[in-house]
CSV table of C-alpha atoms in Angstrom, one decimal:
chain,number,residue,atom,x,y,z
Z,138,UNK,CA,8.1,8.1,-10.4
Z,139,UNK,CA,6.5,6.5,-13.1
Z,140,UNK,CA,3.5,8.1,-14.9
Z,141,UNK,CA,1.1,6.5,-17.4
Z,142,UNK,CA,-2.0,7.7,-19.0
Z,143,UNK,CA,-4.9,6.4,-18.0
Z,144,UNK,CA,-7.2,4.4,-20.7
Z,145,UNK,CA,-9.8,7.0,-20.7
Z,146,UNK,CA,-7.9,9.8,-21.0
Z,147,UNK,CA,-5.9,8.3,-23.7
Z,148,UNK,CA,-9.0,7.5,-25.5
Z,149,UNK,CA,-10.0,11.1,-25.7
Z,150,UNK,CA,-6.6,12.1,-26.8
Z,151,UNK,CA,-6.5,9.6,-29.5
Z,152,UNK,CA,-10.0,10.4,-30.6
Z,153,UNK,CA,-9.2,14.0,-31.0
Z,154,UNK,CA,-5.7,13.0,-33.0
Z,155,UNK,CA,-7.9,11.0,-35.5
Z,156,UNK,CA,-10.2,14.4,-36.0
Z,157,UNK,CA,-7.2,16.5,-36.3
Z,158,UNK,CA,-5.0,14.1,-38.9
Z,159,UNK,CA,-8.0,14.4,-41.0
Z,160,UNK,CA,-9.2,17.6,-40.8
Z,161,UNK,CA,-6.3,20.1,-39.3
Z,162,UNK,CA,-3.5,20.8,-41.6
Z,163,UNK,CA,-1.0,24.1,-42.2
Z,164,UNK,CA,-3.7,25.5,-43.9
Z,165,UNK,CA,-6.4,25.4,-41.1
Z,166,UNK,CA,-3.6,27.2,-39.1
Z,167,UNK,CA,-3.3,29.9,-41.9
Z,168,UNK,CA,-6.9,30.0,-42.1
Z,169,UNK,CA,-6.9,31.7,-38.4
Z,170,UNK,CA,-4.7,34.6,-39.0
Z,171,UNK,CA,-6.1,37.6,-40.0
Z,172,UNK,CA,-7.8,37.7,-43.4
Z,173,UNK,CA,-8.0,33.9,-43.2
Z,174,UNK,CA,-11.2,31.8,-43.5
Z,175,UNK,CA,-11.7,31.4,-39.8
Z,176,UNK,CA,-14.9,29.4,-40.3
Z,177,UNK,CA,-12.8,26.4,-41.4
Z,178,UNK,CA,-11.1,26.4,-38.0
Z,179,UNK,CA,-14.3,26.6,-36.3
Z,180,UNK,CA,-15.5,23.6,-38.5
Z,181,UNK,CA,-12.6,21.6,-36.9
Z,182,UNK,CA,-13.4,23.1,-33.5
Z,183,UNK,CA,-16.8,21.8,-33.6
Z,184,UNK,CA,-15.8,18.3,-35.2
Z,185,UNK,CA,-13.7,18.0,-31.9
Z,186,UNK,CA,-16.5,19.2,-29.4
Z,187,UNK,CA,-18.3,16.4,-31.0
Z,188,UNK,CA,-15.9,13.8,-29.3
Z,189,UNK,CA,-15.7,15.6,-26.2
Z,190,UNK,CA,-12.9,17.4,-26.4
Z,191,UNK,CA,-14.5,20.7,-24.9
Z,192,UNK,CA,-15.8,18.8,-21.6
Z,193,UNK,CA,-13.3,16.6,-19.9
Z,194,UNK,CA,-13.5,18.6,-16.8
Z,195,UNK,CA,-17.1,19.3,-16.7
Z,196,UNK,CA,-19.4,16.9,-14.7
Z,197,UNK,CA,-20.6,13.6,-16.0
Z,198,UNK,CA,-24.0,15.0,-16.5
Z,199,UNK,CA,-22.9,17.6,-18.8
Z,200,UNK,CA,-19.6,16.6,-19.9
Z,201,UNK,CA,-17.1,13.7,-19.3
Z,202,UNK,CA,-16.4,14.2,-15.7
Z,203,UNK,CA,-12.5,13.4,-16.0
Z,204,UNK,CA,-9.9,15.1,-13.8
Z,205,UNK,CA,-6.8,17.0,-14.6
Z,206,UNK,CA,-5.2,13.7,-15.4
Z,207,UNK,CA,-6.8,14.3,-18.8
Z,208,UNK,CA,-5.2,17.4,-19.6
Z,209,UNK,CA,-1.6,16.7,-20.6
Z,210,UNK,CA,-2.5,13.8,-23.5
Z,211,UNK,CA,-5.4,15.9,-24.7
Z,212,UNK,CA,-3.4,19.2,-24.7
Z,213,UNK,CA,-0.4,17.8,-26.2
Z,214,UNK,CA,-2.3,16.2,-28.8
Z,215,UNK,CA,-3.9,19.8,-29.7
Z,216,UNK,CA,-0.7,21.3,-29.5
Z,217,UNK,CA,1.2,19.0,-31.9
Z,218,UNK,CA,-1.6,20.1,-34.4
Z,219,UNK,CA,-1.4,23.8,-33.9
Z,220,UNK,CA,-4.9,24.5,-34.6
Z,221,UNK,CA,-5.4,28.4,-33.6
Z,222,UNK,CA,-8.5,27.7,-30.9
Z,223,UNK,CA,-8.5,28.8,-27.6
Z,224,UNK,CA,-7.9,25.1,-26.2
Z,225,UNK,CA,-6.4,25.7,-22.7
Z,226,UNK,CA,-8.6,28.9,-22.2
Z,227,UNK,CA,-12.0,27.0,-22.9
Z,228,UNK,CA,-11.1,23.3,-22.2
Z,229,UNK,CA,-9.1,23.5,-18.7
Z,230,UNK,CA,-10.3,27.3,-17.5
Z,231,UNK,CA,-13.5,28.7,-18.5
Z,232,UNK,CA,-15.8,25.3,-19.4
Z,233,UNK,CA,-15.6,23.7,-15.7
Z,234,UNK,CA,-16.0,27.4,-14.2
Z,235,UNK,CA,-19.3,27.8,-16.7
Z,236,UNK,CA,-20.6,24.2,-15.4
Z,237,UNK,CA,-20.1,25.2,-11.8
Z,238,UNK,CA,-22.0,28.6,-12.1
Z,239,UNK,CA,-25.0,27.2,-14.2
Z,240,UNK,CA,-24.2,29.2,-17.1
Z,241,UNK,CA,-26.8,28.7,-19.8
Z,242,UNK,CA,-23.9,29.5,-22.5
Z,243,UNK,CA,-22.3,26.0,-21.5
Z,244,UNK,CA,-24.2,23.6,-23.9
Z,245,UNK,CA,-23.0,26.3,-26.9
Z,246,UNK,CA,-19.5,25.9,-25.6
Z,247,UNK,CA,-19.7,22.5,-25.3
Z,248,UNK,CA,-21.0,21.7,-28.9
Z,249,UNK,CA,-18.2,24.7,-30.4
Z,250,UNK,CA,-20.9,26.5,-31.6
Z,251,UNK,CA,-19.7,29.4,-29.1
Z,252,UNK,CA,-16.1,30.1,-29.1
Z,253,UNK,CA,-15.2,30.8,-25.5
Z,254,UNK,CA,-11.7,32.6,-24.4
Z,255,UNK,CA,-10.7,33.7,-20.8
Z,256,UNK,CA,-7.6,35.7,-19.3
Z,257,UNK,CA,-6.5,35.7,-15.7
Z,258,UNK,CA,-4.2,38.7,-16.5
Z,259,UNK,CA,-5.9,42.0,-15.1
Z,260,UNK,CA,-5.4,44.4,-18.5
Z,261,UNK,CA,-3.2,42.2,-20.3
Z,262,UNK,CA,-4.7,41.6,-24.2
Z,263,UNK,CA,-6.8,38.4,-24.0
Z,264,UNK,CA,-6.1,35.3,-26.8
Z,265,UNK,CA,-8.9,35.1,-29.2
Z,266,UNK,CA,-10.8,37.9,-28.1
Z,267,UNK,CA,-10.8,39.4,-31.5
Z,268,UNK,CA,-13.0,36.9,-32.6
Z,269,UNK,CA,-14.7,35.1,-29.5
Z,270,UNK,CA,-18.2,34.9,-28.7
Z,271,UNK,CA,-17.9,34.6,-25.1
Z,272,UNK,CA,-15.1,36.6,-23.1
Z,273,UNK,CA,-14.5,35.9,-19.3
Z,274,UNK,CA,-11.8,38.4,-17.8
Z,275,UNK,CA,-11.0,39.7,-14.1
Z,276,UNK,CA,-13.1,42.4,-12.8
Z,277,UNK,CA,-12.4,43.3,-9.4
Z,278,UNK,CA,-11.6,40.3,-7.1
Z,279,UNK,CA,-13.7,37.9,-9.5
Z,280,UNK,CA,-13.7,36.5,-13.0
Z,281,UNK,CA,-16.5,37.4,-15.1
Z,282,UNK,CA,-18.2,36.1,-18.1
Z,283,UNK,CA,-19.4,38.7,-20.9
Z,284,UNK,CA,-20.8,38.5,-24.2
Z,285,UNK,CA,-19.0,39.7,-27.2
Z,286,UNK,CA,-21.7,42.7,-27.4
Z,287,UNK,CA,-21.3,43.7,-23.6
Z,288,UNK,CA,-17.3,44.7,-24.1
Z,289,UNK,CA,-15.2,47.0,-26.0
Z,290,UNK,CA,-12.7,45.2,-28.0
Z,291,UNK,CA,-9.3,46.5,-29.4
Z,292,UNK,CA,-7.5,44.0,-31.7
Z,293,UNK,CA,-3.6,44.1,-30.7
Z,294,UNK,CA,-0.5,42.4,-32.8
Z,295,UNK,CA,1.0,39.3,-31.7
Z,296,UNK,CA,4.1,37.2,-32.9
Z,297,UNK,CA,1.4,34.4,-33.5
Z,298,UNK,CA,-1.4,36.3,-35.6
Z,299,UNK,CA,-3.6,33.4,-35.1
Z,300,UNK,CA,-4.1,34.0,-31.4
Z,301,UNK,CA,-6.2,37.1,-32.5
Z,302,UNK,CA,-5.3,39.0,-29.3
Z,303,UNK,CA,-7.3,42.0,-28.2
Z,304,UNK,CA,-7.6,44.3,-25.1
Z,305,UNK,CA,-10.9,43.9,-23.6
Z,306,UNK,CA,-13.0,47.0,-21.6
Z,307,UNK,CA,-15.7,45.9,-19.7
Z,308,UNK,CA,-19.0,47.9,-18.6
Z,309,UNK,CA,-19.4,48.9,-15.1
Z,310,UNK,CA,-21.4,46.1,-13.5
Z,311,UNK,CA,-23.0,43.2,-15.2
Z,312,UNK,CA,-21.2,39.7,-16.6
Z,313,UNK,CA,-21.7,36.4,-14.7
Z,314,UNK,CA,-19.4,36.1,-12.0
Z,315,UNK,CA,-17.5,32.5,-12.6
Z,316,UNK,CA,-14.7,32.4,-9.8
Z,317,UNK,CA,-14.1,34.7,-6.9
Z,318,UNK,CA,-11.2,35.0,-4.3
Z,319,UNK,CA,-7.7,33.9,-4.5
Z,320,UNK,CA,-8.2,30.3,-4.1
Z,321,UNK,CA,-11.0,29.7,-6.7
Z,322,UNK,CA,-8.7,31.8,-9.0
Z,323,UNK,CA,-5.7,29.7,-8.0
Z,324,UNK,CA,-7.3,26.7,-9.3
Z,325,UNK,CA,-8.4,28.1,-12.5
Z,326,UNK,CA,-4.6,29.6,-13.3
Z,327,UNK,CA,-3.2,26.4,-12.2
Z,328,UNK,CA,-5.4,24.5,-14.8
Z,329,UNK,CA,-4.2,27.0,-17.5
Z,330,UNK,CA,-0.4,26.6,-16.9
Z,331,UNK,CA,-0.7,23.0,-17.1
Z,332,UNK,CA,-2.6,22.9,-20.3
Z,333,UNK,CA,-0.4,25.8,-21.7
Z,334,UNK,CA,2.6,23.6,-20.8
Z,335,UNK,CA,1.3,20.5,-22.5
Z,336,UNK,CA,0.4,22.4,-26.1
Z,337,UNK,CA,3.9,23.2,-25.8
Z,338,UNK,CA,5.1,20.0,-25.5
Z,339,UNK,CA,3.3,19.0,-28.2
Z,340,UNK,CA,4.4,21.9,-30.2
Z,341,UNK,CA,8.3,21.1,-29.7
Z,342,UNK,CA,7.4,17.4,-30.6
Z,343,UNK,CA,5.8,18.6,-34.0
Z,344,UNK,CA,8.6,21.0,-34.8
Z,345,UNK,CA,11.2,18.4,-34.0
Z,346,UNK,CA,9.3,15.6,-36.2
Z,347,UNK,CA,9.4,18.4,-39.0
Z,348,UNK,CA,13.2,18.8,-38.6
Z,349,UNK,CA,14.2,15.5,-38.5
Z,350,UNK,CA,12.3,14.8,-41.9
Z,351,UNK,CA,13.8,17.7,-43.4
Z,352,UNK,CA,17.6,16.9,-42.4
Z,353,UNK,CA,16.9,13.0,-43.5
Z,354,UNK,CA,15.9,14.5,-47.1
Z,355,UNK,CA,18.0,17.5,-47.5
Z,356,UNK,CA,21.4,16.5,-48.9
Z,357,UNK,CA,24.8,18.4,-48.9
Z,358,UNK,CA,28.0,17.5,-50.0
Z,359,UNK,CA,26.2,14.3,-51.2
Z,360,UNK,CA,25.1,13.1,-47.9
Z,361,UNK,CA,21.8,13.6,-46.0
Z,362,UNK,CA,22.3,16.7,-43.6
Z,363,UNK,CA,21.0,14.7,-40.7
Z,364,UNK,CA,24.3,12.7,-40.7
Z,365,UNK,CA,26.4,15.8,-39.8
Z,366,UNK,CA,27.2,15.2,-36.2
Z,367,UNK,CA,26.5,18.5,-35.5
Z,368,UNK,CA,22.8,18.2,-36.7
Z,369,UNK,CA,22.4,14.8,-35.0
Z,370,UNK,CA,23.7,16.3,-31.4
Z,371,UNK,CA,21.4,19.4,-31.8
Z,372,UNK,CA,18.3,17.4,-32.4
Z,373,UNK,CA,19.2,15.0,-29.8
Z,374,UNK,CA,19.4,18.1,-27.2
Z,375,UNK,CA,15.8,18.7,-28.4
Z,376,UNK,CA,14.5,15.0,-27.9
Z,377,UNK,CA,16.3,15.2,-24.4
Z,378,UNK,CA,14.3,18.4,-23.4
Z,379,UNK,CA,10.9,17.1,-24.8
Z,380,UNK,CA,11.7,13.8,-22.5
Z,381,UNK,CA,12.2,15.8,-19.5
Z,382,UNK,CA,9.3,18.1,-20.1
Z,383,UNK,CA,6.7,15.7,-20.7
Z,384,UNK,CA,6.7,13.6,-17.3
Z,385,UNK,CA,6.6,16.7,-15.5
Z,386,UNK,CA,3.5,17.9,-17.4
Z,387,UNK,CA,2.0,14.5,-16.4
Z,388,UNK,CA,3.1,15.0,-12.7
Z,389,UNK,CA,1.5,18.4,-12.4
Z,390,UNK,CA,-1.8,16.9,-13.8
Z,391,UNK,CA,-1.6,14.0,-11.1
Z,392,UNK,CA,-0.7,16.7,-8.6
Z,393,UNK,CA,-3.9,19.0,-9.4
Z,394,UNK,CA,-6.1,15.9,-9.5
Z,395,UNK,CA,-4.7,14.6,-6.2
Z,396,UNK,CA,-4.8,17.8,-4.3
Z,397,UNK,CA,-1.2,17.3,-3.8
Z,398,UNK,CA,0.1,20.1,-1.5
Z,399,UNK,CA,2.9,20.6,-4.1
Z,400,UNK,CA,0.7,21.0,-7.0
Z,401,UNK,CA,1.7,24.7,-7.6
Z,402,UNK,CA,5.2,24.0,-7.7
Z,403,UNK,CA,4.8,21.0,-9.7
Z,404,UNK,CA,3.2,23.0,-12.2
Z,405,UNK,CA,5.1,25.9,-12.3
Z,406,UNK,CA,8.0,23.3,-13.1
Z,407,UNK,CA,6.0,22.1,-15.9
Z,408,UNK,CA,5.6,25.4,-17.2
Z,409,UNK,CA,9.5,26.0,-17.1
Z,410,UNK,CA,10.6,22.9,-18.9
Z,411,UNK,CA,8.0,22.7,-21.3
Z,412,UNK,CA,8.6,26.5,-22.0
Z,413,UNK,CA,12.2,25.9,-22.6
Z,414,UNK,CA,11.8,22.8,-24.7
Z,415,UNK,CA,9.7,24.6,-26.9
Z,416,UNK,CA,11.8,27.6,-27.5
Z,417,UNK,CA,14.7,25.1,-28.0
Z,418,UNK,CA,12.8,23.0,-30.4
Z,419,UNK,CA,12.0,26.3,-32.4
Z,420,UNK,CA,15.3,27.7,-32.3
Z,421,UNK,CA,17.1,24.4,-33.7
Z,422,UNK,CA,14.2,23.5,-36.0
Z,423,UNK,CA,15.0,27.1,-37.7
Z,424,UNK,CA,18.6,26.5,-37.6
Z,425,UNK,CA,18.6,23.0,-39.1
Z,426,UNK,CA,16.4,24.1,-42.1
Z,427,UNK,CA,19.0,26.7,-43.1
Z,428,UNK,CA,18.0,29.8,-45.1
Z,429,UNK,CA,14.5,28.1,-45.8
Z,430,UNK,CA,14.0,28.0,-41.7
Z,431,UNK,CA,14.1,31.8,-41.8
Z,432,UNK,CA,11.2,32.4,-44.4
Z,433,UNK,CA,8.1,33.2,-42.4
Z,434,UNK,CA,5.7,31.7,-45.4
Z,435,UNK,CA,7.2,28.1,-44.5
Z,436,UNK,CA,5.0,26.1,-42.4
Z,437,UNK,CA,7.4,25.8,-39.6
Z,438,UNK,CA,7.0,29.2,-38.5
Z,439,UNK,CA,3.0,28.6,-37.7
Z,440,UNK,CA,4.6,26.4,-35.1
Z,441,UNK,CA,7.8,28.2,-33.9
Z,442,UNK,CA,5.6,31.3,-33.6
Z,443,UNK,CA,3.1,29.9,-31.6
Z,444,UNK,CA,5.5,28.1,-29.3
Z,445,UNK,CA,7.2,31.5,-28.6
Z,446,UNK,CA,3.6,33.3,-27.7
Z,447,UNK,CA,2.8,30.2,-25.5
Z,448,UNK,CA,6.0,30.1,-23.7
Z,449,UNK,CA,5.4,33.4,-22.2
Z,450,UNK,CA,1.6,32.8,-21.7
Z,451,UNK,CA,0.3,31.9,-18.4
Z,452,UNK,CA,3.6,32.9,-16.8
Z,453,UNK,CA,6.8,32.9,-18.5
Z,454,UNK,CA,9.9,30.8,-17.3
Z,455,UNK,CA,11.4,33.5,-15.4
Z,456,UNK,CA,8.1,34.1,-13.4
Z,457,UNK,CA,7.5,30.3,-12.5
Z,458,UNK,CA,11.0,30.0,-11.3
Z,459,UNK,CA,10.5,32.9,-9.0
Z,460,UNK,CA,7.1,31.2,-7.9
Z,461,UNK,CA,9.1,27.9,-7.1
Z,462,UNK,CA,11.6,29.8,-5.4
Z,463,UNK,CA,9.3,31.6,-3.2
Z,464,UNK,CA,6.9,28.7,-2.3
Z,465,UNK,CA,10.3,26.8,-1.3
Z,466,UNK,CA,11.2,29.6,0.9
Z,467,UNK,CA,14.4,30.8,-1.3
Z,468,UNK,CA,13.7,34.4,-1.2
Z,469,UNK,CA,17.4,35.1,-2.0
Z,470,UNK,CA,17.1,33.1,-5.2
Z,471,UNK,CA,13.7,34.5,-6.2
Z,472,UNK,CA,15.3,38.3,-5.9
Z,473,UNK,CA,17.9,37.1,-8.1
Z,474,UNK,CA,15.8,35.3,-10.5
Z,475,UNK,CA,13.6,38.5,-11.0
Z,476,UNK,CA,16.4,40.8,-11.2
Z,477,UNK,CA,18.0,38.5,-13.8
Z,478,UNK,CA,14.8,38.9,-15.6
Z,479,UNK,CA,14.9,42.8,-15.7
Z,480,UNK,CA,11.7,42.6,-13.6
């Protein structure tokens, strides 16, 4: 099956790309780490919100009124930039839930003046919770929204410090109910997985571009490093992995928008392929950069660390392989996958 991005979806991604090209560089990514000037990141986020980035899945009377097909191109563009914002959490998951719940905080979220994050994993550290204004977390059988001053926040470390992870403790009672029951939570989870997969494709592509540029300029024995066959093959393998992952993500977006019965399987497949492509891109990029690639101060690590973190977020490859196996009735295979992952 061939997939093409609709004109309106491409236009949104293009508008976001123009903003990011002008305002988001490595300095903005570093600003998102502890001790950095997070306000410069927030300024870019507000500009992105101004072109509609925060509301593609919000009904047209409040947002853009698009469907899940808009997520892959937009999230891939955001992933390429590496901007440290809760893009998947806000755009794909929380904003449409706030709209459905009639939350009074929605205008602030859509304008980018209030930073919103969400997690559907009970008890797990919540990305960006250490600096978000609004936080949605599972409570009982539902997902509830809290203001920052309503919860207790304990920051925790992460391989990607710009994600500002924190554990969140909620009070007894309170909070705005955003989703309840397995069906509603499954829709929200699927959107989060889809958006994260698309972010990973963008990150993989960005690391590949950085590495191709480097091996063209770096010379050894009087010739570009990129002329060596081993380097060519390694980078070609990354390109192939990205080319396999991208259509899988597009297919998952189509399946969710169309209500396809296999949407969950397609979404898990997209996350597996995107996670592995990004991990391969990071590993190959660091290797091809040589000793410089292992220097954490080098810009490449800003993208690699984000890829490592997102590859495990919203379910890692082993978890999604097991999910696919179970949905296909391959229970024996699922058990093998789980045991191989050490779970």
